[in-house]
């Protein structure tokens, strides 16, 4: 009997990932088609010449929902739409006829003149709104497209802009907010930030990336730019033979698929840094995945390639030379949020000020500019922690300045939770959000700190509380001691209410916790928004009773029994 065999089925060809250098540049989805049809930077002319003249109804939908982002503009959420409608309504049904406008502030560096201009724009055109973001920008709301050209004119008259503040582009460059100021600084990244911005921001060659591309650069030993969650980071380090330079990290990012960045083990000099930035960004542009938006960040390419191949491609295809090897640098010995009063290297002081959950106003920004100038300063910095830092305050002026800032709602000595509380925009303005974040966070922090004021047990030295309105993690919930990710939950009465999934024990490189770690989730653990103070109080008191002496909250949360975290 003759035995017959079934022919092997031919392997199905893998779908292309949309990598330009491998698959060609033919667009594979609607977003890529939009970008290929017209570079996002080109929409500015239409905004100035057509849309600002003829009003909101004249805006081409492809520009409105796509290219406007290249100039820092998103339509904001229409008022009164509940969180339960977020996933069921179209963007057109969710959006208002007004915009969020993001002012790009590379490195967080501002003058009082610039701050006063932003404050004036807020009061004149944005209903006095202004929020400090965790990427060193300032966001305004209620902006009408008819006012955008005048807003740009005012910003650009003082050296500010909104270019590529959003979109599939190189976003704002995070920089140490004490660059060139701190006595303990390893290297001043200010020249690198300025050169990258000059060469590449607004450059059409880098204005069509697979998705957003985030940069962080710091020369401060506290590693104060949350570098592990950026696509590229340059972190100050001392090479034993070559002196001060940067340790190169790539591939970090959060959202629904969090991944911490990795070291390439490569040393970068001050002079090489802009070229290395161009090389890494070019790899993302040329090899990044474009077919599926949910895999279009650099972290997915790094996960597939690994650090060895990534470094090889960078050096051989883009730089044309090998970078020196470097081992890991020391862990930070101090906090990187720069809260409080600190000496500068010139004998003056910088003062880190906390606004509640990053919320401010145009009136406050203008008053802060006045306060700074009244105390002999014309410089300040925003931070990656929704804070603002006053620079150049003389020692004899510190006490009076701190009191004046407190009167503006900006606290130099915030409490345990207020100091590190971060909240995203939330349902108040964001079309993606499901729950309120800003007011929930502000109210919860006040209540929790009040309850803990008389607590006799041990409390953590630091305790970060981050609140996000949706799964996208703009508020970095996976890297917080206490991270709350917004969602609708069902209460005991069977009703849907605003609530949060809980992440516990997340941390970035810090003086308490060492290496960065993503937070832990407990199966089924969800907290209603109105129960947030009760939950945090309960968990902090469990820490107080059960943690070992000197043990950080993050370390305890990762080893604690689930019942102690519930």
Coordinates of C-alpha atoms in Angstrom, one line a residue:
X1 CA 0.0 0.0 0.0
X2 CA 1.4 3.3 -1.0
X3 CA 1.4 6.0 1.6
X4 CA 0.5 9.4 0.4
X5 CA 1.5 12.6 2.2
X6 CA -0.2 15.9 2.2
X7 CA 1.9 18.6 0.7
X8 CA 3.1 21.1 3.3
X9 CA 1.1 24.3 3.3
X10 CA 3.2 27.2 2.1
X11 CA 4.0 29.6 4.8
X12 CA 1.9 32.8 4.6
X13 CA 4.1 35.8 4.0
X14 CA 4.4 38.0 7.0
X15 CA 2.5 41.3 6.7
X16 CA 4.7 44.3 6.2
X17 CA 5.3 46.4 9.3
X18 CA 5.5 49.6 7.3
X19 CA 9.2 50.0 7.9
X20 CA 10.4 52.5 5.3
X21 CA 13.8 51.0 4.8
X22 CA 12.4 47.5 4.4
X23 CA 8.8 47.8 3.1
X24 CA 8.9 51.0 1.3
X25 CA 7.0 54.2 2.0
X26 CA 3.6 53.3 0.7
X27 CA 1.1 54.2 3.5
X28 CA -0.5 51.2 5.2
X29 CA -3.2 53.0 7.2
X30 CA -5.2 56.2 7.3
X31 CA -2.8 58.1 9.5
X32 CA 0.1 57.3 7.3
X33 CA -2.0 58.3 4.2
X34 CA -2.7 61.7 5.9
X35 CA 0.9 62.3 6.6
X36 CA 2.0 61.3 3.2
X37 CA -0.5 63.5 1.5
X38 CA 0.8 66.7 3.2
X39 CA 3.4 67.3 5.8
X40 CA 1.8 68.3 9.1
X41 CA 4.0 71.4 9.3
X42 CA 2.2 72.8 6.2
X43 CA -1.1 73.3 8.0
X44 CA 0.1 76.5 9.6
X45 CA -0.4 78.5 6.5
X46 CA -4.0 77.2 6.2
X47 CA -4.7 78.1 9.9
X48 CA -3.4 81.6 9.4
X49 CA -4.9 82.3 5.9
X50 CA -8.2 80.3 5.9
X51 CA -9.3 78.8 9.2
X52 CA -8.6 81.8 11.5
X53 CA -10.4 84.0 9.0
X54 CA -13.4 81.9 8.2
X55 CA -13.7 80.2 11.6
X56 CA -14.1 76.6 13.0
X57 CA -16.6 75.4 10.4
X58 CA -14.1 76.0 7.6
X59 CA -11.5 73.6 8.9
X60 CA -10.8 70.5 6.8
X61 CA -11.5 67.4 9.0
X62 CA -8.2 65.8 8.0
X63 CA -6.4 68.9 9.2
X64 CA -8.6 69.2 12.3
X65 CA -8.1 65.7 13.5
X66 CA -4.5 65.2 12.3
X67 CA -2.2 68.0 11.2
X68 CA -3.3 70.6 13.8
X69 CA -1.4 68.6 16.3
X70 CA 1.9 69.5 14.5
X71 CA 1.3 73.0 15.8
X72 CA 0.2 72.0 19.4
X73 CA -3.5 72.1 18.9
X74 CA -6.1 69.5 19.9
X75 CA -9.8 70.0 20.0
X76 CA -10.9 69.7 23.6
X77 CA -13.8 67.7 25.0
X78 CA -17.2 69.2 24.8
X79 CA -18.6 70.0 28.2
X80 CA -21.1 67.8 29.9
X81 CA -20.3 64.5 28.2
X82 CA -20.0 61.7 30.8
X83 CA -17.1 59.3 30.9
X84 CA -19.4 56.4 29.8
X85 CA -19.7 58.0 26.4
X86 CA -16.0 58.2 25.8
X87 CA -15.7 54.9 24.0
X88 CA -19.0 55.0 22.2
X89 CA -19.0 58.5 20.6
X90 CA -16.9 59.5 17.6
X91 CA -14.2 62.2 18.0
X92 CA -16.5 64.6 16.2
X93 CA -19.3 64.0 18.7
X94 CA -16.9 64.3 21.7
X95 CA -15.1 67.5 20.6
X96 CA -15.8 71.1 21.3
X97 CA -15.2 74.0 18.9
X98 CA -12.3 75.1 21.2
X99 CA -8.8 73.9 21.4
X100 CA -6.2 72.9 23.9
X101 CA -3.0 74.8 23.0
X102 CA 0.4 73.4 24.2
X103 CA 3.2 75.8 24.5
X104 CA 6.5 74.0 23.8
X105 CA 9.2 74.8 26.4
X106 CA 12.4 72.7 25.6
X107 CA 14.4 72.1 28.7
X108 CA 11.7 74.0 30.7
X109 CA 13.7 77.3 30.4
X110 CA 11.7 80.5 30.6
X111 CA 12.3 84.2 31.3
X112 CA 9.8 86.3 33.3
X113 CA 9.1 88.1 30.1
X114 CA 8.1 84.9 28.4
X115 CA 6.0 83.8 31.4
X116 CA 4.2 87.1 31.4
X117 CA 3.4 86.7 27.7
X118 CA 1.9 83.2 28.4
X119 CA -0.1 84.6 31.3
X120 CA -1.4 87.4 29.1
X121 CA -2.4 84.9 26.4
X122 CA -4.2 82.8 29.0
X123 CA -6.2 85.7 30.3
X124 CA -7.0 87.2 26.9
X125 CA -7.7 84.1 24.9
X126 CA -8.0 81.0 27.2
X127 CA -10.4 81.9 30.0
X128 CA -7.5 82.2 32.4
X129 CA -6.5 78.5 32.1
X130 CA -3.0 77.3 32.4
X131 CA -1.6 73.9 33.5
X132 CA 2.0 72.8 34.1
X133 CA 2.5 69.5 32.4
X134 CA 4.8 66.6 33.3
X135 CA 6.7 67.3 30.1
X136 CA 7.7 70.9 31.0
X137 CA 5.0 72.4 28.7
X138 CA 2.3 74.8 29.7
X139 CA -1.2 73.9 28.3
X140 CA -4.0 76.4 27.7
X141 CA -7.7 75.7 27.0
X142 CA -10.7 77.3 25.4
X143 CA -8.6 78.6 22.5
X144 CA -10.6 79.7 19.4
X145 CA -9.0 79.1 16.1
X146 CA -9.6 82.8 15.1
X147 CA -7.1 83.8 17.9
X148 CA -4.4 81.4 17.0
X149 CA -2.3 83.7 14.7
X150 CA -2.2 86.4 17.3
X151 CA -1.3 83.9 20.0
X152 CA 1.6 82.6 17.8
X153 CA 2.7 86.2 17.1
X154 CA 2.9 87.0 20.8
X155 CA 4.7 83.7 21.7
X156 CA 7.2 84.1 18.8
X157 CA 7.9 87.7 19.8
X158 CA 9.6 86.4 22.9
X159 CA 11.2 83.3 21.4
X160 CA 8.5 80.7 22.3
X161 CA 6.4 78.6 19.9
X162 CA 4.1 75.6 19.6
X163 CA 5.9 73.8 16.8
X164 CA 5.6 70.0 17.0
X165 CA 4.2 70.2 20.5
X166 CA 1.9 67.3 19.5
X167 CA 1.8 64.9 16.6
X168 CA 4.0 62.1 15.2
X169 CA 7.1 64.3 15.7
X170 CA 9.9 64.9 18.2
X171 CA 8.0 66.3 21.1
X172 CA 9.4 68.7 23.7
X173 CA 12.9 68.0 24.9
X174 CA 12.9 67.3 28.6
X175 CA 15.9 68.8 30.2
X176 CA 17.2 69.1 33.7
X177 CA 15.4 72.1 35.2
X178 CA 18.6 73.0 37.0
X179 CA 20.9 72.8 34.0
X180 CA 23.8 75.2 34.3
X181 CA 22.6 76.1 37.8
X182 CA 23.3 73.2 40.2
X183 CA 26.7 73.0 41.9
X184 CA 26.7 69.2 41.7
X185 CA 25.9 69.0 38.0
X186 CA 28.0 66.5 36.0
X187 CA 27.6 68.3 32.6
X188 CA 25.4 71.1 31.4
X189 CA 23.0 69.8 28.7
X190 CA 21.8 73.3 27.7
X191 CA 23.9 73.5 24.6
X192 CA 22.8 70.1 23.4
X193 CA 19.1 70.9 23.9
X194 CA 19.5 74.2 22.1
X195 CA 21.3 72.6 19.1
X196 CA 18.8 69.7 18.7
X197 CA 16.0 72.2 18.8
X198 CA 17.7 74.5 16.3
X199 CA 18.6 71.7 13.8
X200 CA 15.6 69.3 14.0
X201 CA 12.4 70.9 15.5
X202 CA 10.3 72.0 12.5
X203 CA 12.6 70.2 10.1
X204 CA 10.4 68.4 7.5
X205 CA 12.9 65.5 7.5
X206 CA 11.8 64.6 11.0
X207 CA 8.2 65.7 10.9
X208 CA 6.8 62.3 9.8
X209 CA 7.7 59.7 12.4
X210 CA 5.7 56.5 13.0
X211 CA 4.4 58.1 16.2
X212 CA 5.4 60.6 18.9
X213 CA 9.1 60.6 19.9
X214 CA 10.1 61.7 23.4
X215 CA 13.5 63.0 24.4
X216 CA 15.1 63.5 27.9
X217 CA 18.5 65.0 28.6
X218 CA 20.1 65.7 32.0
X219 CA 23.5 66.2 33.4
X220 CA 22.3 66.2 37.0
X221 CA 23.2 63.3 39.3
X222 CA 19.6 63.0 40.5
X223 CA 18.6 62.0 36.9
X224 CA 15.8 64.4 37.0
X225 CA 14.1 63.9 33.6
X226 CA 12.3 60.5 34.0
X227 CA 14.7 59.1 31.4
X228 CA 13.6 55.5 31.6
X229 CA 10.2 56.3 30.0
X230 CA 11.5 58.3 27.0
X231 CA 12.4 57.1 23.5
X232 CA 15.9 58.5 23.8
X233 CA 17.7 59.8 26.9
X234 CA 21.1 61.2 27.4
X235 CA 22.1 61.0 31.1
X236 CA 25.2 62.7 32.6
X237 CA 28.0 60.3 33.4
X238 CA 31.8 60.5 34.0
X239 CA 33.9 58.4 31.7
X240 CA 37.1 57.2 33.4
X241 CA 39.3 58.3 30.5
X242 CA 37.1 60.7 28.5
X243 CA 35.6 62.8 31.2
X244 CA 32.0 64.0 31.5
X245 CA 29.5 63.1 28.8
X246 CA 26.2 61.1 28.5
X247 CA 25.0 57.5 29.0
X248 CA 22.7 56.6 26.1
X249 CA 19.3 55.1 26.8
X250 CA 16.6 54.2 24.2
X251 CA 13.2 52.6 24.0
X252 CA 11.2 53.7 27.0
X253 CA 7.5 54.4 27.0
X254 CA 4.3 53.7 29.0
X255 CA 0.7 53.7 27.8
X256 CA -1.1 50.3 27.7
X257 CA 2.2 48.5 26.9
X258 CA 4.7 49.9 29.3
X259 CA 8.4 49.3 28.8
X260 CA 11.3 50.9 30.5
X261 CA 14.2 52.2 28.4
X262 CA 17.5 50.3 28.2
X263 CA 21.1 51.4 28.2
X264 CA 23.1 50.8 25.0
X265 CA 26.3 50.8 27.0
X266 CA 27.5 53.7 24.8
X267 CA 29.2 56.9 25.9
X268 CA 28.3 60.1 24.1
X269 CA 30.3 63.3 24.3
X270 CA 28.8 66.8 24.4
X271 CA 29.9 67.4 20.8
X272 CA 28.5 64.0 19.5
X273 CA 25.1 64.3 21.3
X274 CA 23.1 66.1 18.6
X275 CA 24.4 63.7 15.9
X276 CA 23.5 60.7 18.1
X277 CA 20.1 62.1 18.7
X278 CA 19.7 62.4 14.9
X279 CA 20.8 58.8 14.4
X280 CA 18.4 57.3 17.0
X281 CA 15.5 59.4 15.6
X282 CA 16.4 58.4 12.1
X283 CA 16.3 54.7 13.1
X284 CA 12.8 55.3 14.4
X285 CA 11.8 57.1 11.2
X286 CA 13.3 54.5 8.9
X287 CA 12.8 51.3 10.8
X288 CA 9.9 52.0 13.1
X289 CA 6.6 50.1 12.7
X290 CA 4.0 52.1 10.9
X291 CA 1.3 49.6 9.9
X292 CA -0.3 49.3 13.4
X293 CA -0.6 52.4 15.5
X294 CA -0.5 50.4 18.7
X295 CA 3.0 49.1 17.8
X296 CA 4.4 52.3 16.3
X297 CA 6.6 53.4 19.2
X298 CA 10.3 52.8 19.3
X299 CA 10.0 50.5 22.3
X300 CA 8.5 47.8 20.1
X301 CA 11.4 48.0 17.6
X302 CA 13.9 47.8 20.5
X303 CA 12.1 44.8 22.0
X304 CA 12.5 42.9 18.6
X305 CA 16.0 44.0 17.8
X306 CA 17.6 44.1 21.3
X307 CA 20.2 46.6 22.4
X308 CA 23.2 45.0 20.6
X309 CA 21.6 45.2 17.1
X310 CA 20.2 48.7 17.8
X311 CA 23.6 50.0 18.7
X312 CA 25.2 48.3 15.7
X313 CA 22.7 49.9 13.3
X314 CA 23.2 53.3 14.9
X315 CA 26.9 53.2 14.7
X316 CA 27.3 51.5 11.2
X317 CA 24.3 53.0 9.3
X318 CA 23.9 56.4 10.8
X319 CA 26.9 57.6 12.7
X320 CA 29.7 56.0 10.7
X321 CA 31.8 55.5 13.9
X322 CA 31.8 53.4 17.1
X323 CA 30.9 55.0 20.4
X324 CA 33.1 54.2 23.4
X325 CA 31.7 51.7 25.9
X326 CA 30.6 52.8 29.3
X327 CA 29.3 50.9 32.4
X328 CA 26.3 52.0 34.5
X329 CA 26.5 55.2 36.4
X330 CA 25.8 55.6 40.1
X331 CA 22.2 55.6 41.4
X332 CA 20.8 59.0 42.4
X333 CA 21.5 60.1 45.9
X334 CA 18.9 62.9 46.0
X335 CA 15.3 63.5 44.9
X336 CA 15.0 64.7 41.3
X337 CA 11.9 67.0 41.8
X338 CA 14.0 69.8 43.2
X339 CA 11.3 70.9 45.7
X340 CA 12.3 73.4 48.3
X341 CA 15.3 75.8 48.6
X342 CA 18.7 74.8 47.2
X343 CA 22.0 76.6 46.7
X344 CA 23.2 77.4 43.1
X345 CA 26.8 77.2 42.2
X346 CA 27.0 81.0 42.0
X347 CA 25.9 81.5 45.7
X348 CA 22.3 82.3 44.9
X349 CA 19.4 79.9 45.4
X350 CA 16.8 78.1 43.3
X351 CA 13.4 77.3 44.8
X352 CA 11.2 74.4 43.6
X353 CA 7.5 75.3 43.8
X354 CA 4.5 72.9 43.7
X355 CA 1.2 73.9 42.2
X356 CA -1.6 71.5 43.2
X357 CA -1.7 68.7 40.5
X358 CA 0.0 71.1 38.1
X359 CA -3.1 73.5 38.0
X360 CA -2.4 77.2 37.6
X361 CA -3.9 80.2 35.8
X362 CA -2.8 83.0 33.6
X363 CA -3.3 85.4 36.4
X364 CA -1.0 83.3 38.6
X365 CA 1.7 83.1 35.9
X366 CA 1.7 86.9 35.5
X367 CA 1.8 87.4 39.3
X368 CA 4.7 84.9 39.5
X369 CA 6.6 86.9 36.9
X370 CA 6.1 90.0 38.9
X371 CA 7.1 88.2 42.1
X372 CA 10.4 87.0 40.6
X373 CA 11.3 90.4 39.2
X374 CA 10.5 92.0 42.6
X375 CA 13.1 89.6 44.1
X376 CA 15.8 90.3 41.6
X377 CA 15.3 87.3 39.2
X378 CA 14.3 87.1 35.5
X379 CA 14.6 83.3 35.1
X380 CA 12.6 80.2 36.0
X381 CA 12.2 76.6 34.8
X382 CA 9.3 74.2 34.5
X383 CA 9.9 70.6 35.5
X384 CA 8.9 67.0 34.4
X385 CA 7.0 66.8 37.7
X386 CA 4.4 69.6 37.1
X387 CA 6.4 72.0 39.2
X388 CA 8.1 75.3 38.5
X389 CA 11.5 76.4 39.8
X390 CA 12.5 80.0 40.6
X391 CA 16.1 80.7 39.8
X392 CA 18.6 83.3 41.1
X393 CA 17.1 84.3 44.4
X394 CA 19.5 86.0 46.8
X395 CA 19.8 84.4 50.2
X396 CA 18.3 87.4 52.0
X397 CA 15.3 87.3 49.7
X398 CA 14.5 83.6 50.0
X399 CA 12.1 83.8 53.0
X400 CA 10.1 86.6 51.6
X401 CA 9.9 85.0 48.1
X402 CA 8.7 81.7 49.6
X403 CA 5.9 83.5 51.4
X404 CA 4.9 85.4 48.3
X405 CA 4.8 82.2 46.2
X406 CA 2.7 80.6 48.9
X407 CA 0.2 83.4 48.6
X408 CA -0.1 82.5 44.8
X409 CA -0.8 78.8 45.6
X410 CA 2.8 77.7 44.8
X411 CA 4.3 75.9 47.8
X412 CA 8.1 75.5 48.4
X413 CA 7.5 73.0 51.3
X414 CA 4.6 70.9 50.2
X415 CA 3.3 67.9 52.2
X416 CA 4.1 64.3 51.7
X417 CA 1.5 63.7 49.0
X418 CA 1.1 67.2 47.5
X419 CA 4.8 67.2 46.7
X420 CA 4.6 64.4 44.2
X421 CA 0.9 64.3 43.2
X422 CA 0.5 64.4 39.4
X423 CA -2.7 64.4 37.4
X424 CA -3.4 64.4 33.7
X425 CA -6.0 66.8 32.1
X426 CA -8.8 64.3 32.7
X427 CA -12.4 64.5 31.6
X428 CA -12.6 68.2 32.1
X429 CA -11.0 68.8 28.7
X430 CA -9.7 65.5 27.2
X431 CA -11.6 63.5 24.7
X432 CA -10.0 60.2 25.7
X433 CA -10.7 60.6 29.5
X434 CA -13.2 58.6 31.4
X435 CA -13.0 60.3 34.8
X436 CA -12.1 63.6 36.5
X437 CA -8.5 63.8 37.6
X438 CA -7.4 67.3 38.6
X439 CA -10.2 68.1 41.1
X440 CA -10.2 64.5 42.3
X441 CA -6.5 64.6 43.0
X442 CA -6.5 68.0 44.6
X443 CA -9.4 67.1 46.9
X444 CA -8.0 63.7 47.8
X445 CA -4.5 65.0 48.6
X446 CA -5.9 67.7 51.0
X447 CA -8.1 65.1 52.7
X448 CA -5.4 62.4 53.0
X449 CA -2.8 64.8 54.4
X450 CA -5.3 66.1 56.9
X451 CA -6.0 62.6 58.1
X452 CA -2.3 61.7 58.3
X453 CA -1.3 64.9 60.1
X454 CA -1.6 63.2 63.6
X455 CA -0.4 59.8 62.5
X456 CA 2.1 58.5 65.1
X457 CA 3.6 55.7 63.0
X458 CA 6.3 55.8 60.4
X459 CA 5.5 57.4 57.0
X460 CA 7.5 57.1 53.8
X461 CA 10.1 59.8 53.1
X462 CA 8.5 60.2 49.7
X463 CA 5.2 59.1 48.3
X464 CA 4.1 59.7 44.7
X465 CA 0.4 59.7 43.8
X466 CA -0.4 59.8 40.1
X467 CA -3.9 60.0 38.7
X468 CA -4.8 59.3 35.1
X469 CA -8.1 59.7 33.3
X470 CA -7.7 56.8 30.8
X471 CA -5.4 53.9 30.1
X472 CA -2.8 56.0 28.2
X473 CA -0.8 56.9 31.2
X474 CA 0.0 60.6 30.5
X475 CA 0.3 60.9 34.3
X476 CA 2.7 57.9 34.5
X477 CA 0.6 55.7 36.8
X478 CA 2.9 52.7 36.3
X479 CA 5.8 54.5 37.8
X480 CA 4.1 55.9 40.9
X481 CA 4.0 54.6 44.5
X482 CA 0.3 55.0 44.2
X483 CA -1.0 55.0 40.6
X484 CA -4.6 55.3 39.7
X485 CA -5.8 54.6 36.1
X486 CA -9.3 55.9 35.4
X487 CA -12.1 53.6 34.4
X488 CA -15.8 53.1 35.2
X489 CA -16.5 50.6 37.9
X490 CA -19.6 48.9 39.2
X491 CA -20.3 49.7 42.9
X492 CA -22.1 47.4 45.4
X493 CA -25.5 48.8 44.2
X494 CA -24.8 47.7 40.7
X495 CA -24.3 51.3 39.5
X496 CA -21.5 52.5 37.2
X497 CA -19.4 55.2 38.9
X498 CA -16.0 56.9 38.3
X499 CA -13.2 54.8 39.6
X500 CA -9.6 53.6 39.2
X501 CA -7.5 50.5 38.6
X502 CA -4.7 50.7 41.2
X503 CA -1.0 50.3 40.4
X504 CA 1.3 50.1 43.4
X505 CA 5.1 50.4 44.0
X506 CA 6.1 51.9 40.7
X507 CA 9.3 53.9 40.7
X508 CA 11.9 55.5 38.5
X509 CA 15.6 55.7 39.4
X510 CA 15.7 57.3 42.8
X511 CA 17.6 57.8 45.9
X512 CA 15.2 55.5 47.9
X513 CA 14.5 52.7 45.4
X514 CA 17.5 52.2 43.2
X515 CA 16.5 50.8 39.8
X516 CA 13.3 51.7 38.1
X517 CA 10.4 49.3 38.5
X518 CA 6.9 49.3 37.0
X519 CA 4.0 49.2 39.5
X520 CA 2.2 46.1 40.7
X521 CA -1.5 45.5 40.2
X522 CA -3.7 43.4 42.5
X523 CA -6.2 41.3 40.7
X524 CA -9.7 42.8 40.9
X525 CA -8.5 45.8 42.9
X526 CA -10.5 48.9 41.9
X527 CA -11.3 52.0 43.9
X528 CA -14.3 54.4 43.4
X529 CA -13.2 58.0 43.0
X530 CA -15.0 59.1 46.1
X531 CA -13.2 56.4 48.1
X532 CA -9.7 57.4 47.1
X533 CA -8.8 59.1 50.4
X534 CA -10.1 56.1 52.4
X535 CA -8.1 53.7 50.3
X536 CA -4.8 55.7 50.4
X537 CA -5.1 56.2 54.2
X538 CA -5.7 52.5 54.7
X539 CA -2.7 51.4 52.6
X540 CA -0.3 54.0 54.0
X541 CA -1.2 52.9 57.5
X542 CA -0.7 49.3 56.6
X543 CA 2.8 50.3 55.3
X544 CA 3.4 52.1 58.6
X545 CA 2.5 49.0 60.6
X546 CA 4.2 46.4 58.4
X547 CA 7.2 47.9 56.6
X548 CA 10.7 47.3 57.8
X549 CA 12.7 50.2 59.1
X550 CA 14.0 52.2 56.2
X551 CA 12.0 50.3 53.7
X552 CA 10.5 52.5 50.9
X553 CA 6.8 52.3 50.1
X554 CA 7.6 50.9 46.6
X555 CA 9.8 48.1 48.0
X556 CA 7.1 47.2 50.6
X557 CA 4.3 47.3 48.1
X558 CA 6.1 44.8 45.8
X559 CA 6.4 42.2 48.6
X560 CA 3.2 43.0 50.6
X561 CA 0.4 40.5 50.8
X562 CA -2.6 41.4 48.6
X563 CA -4.9 41.8 51.6
X564 CA -2.6 44.6 52.9
X565 CA -2.9 46.4 49.6
X566 CA -6.7 46.2 49.2

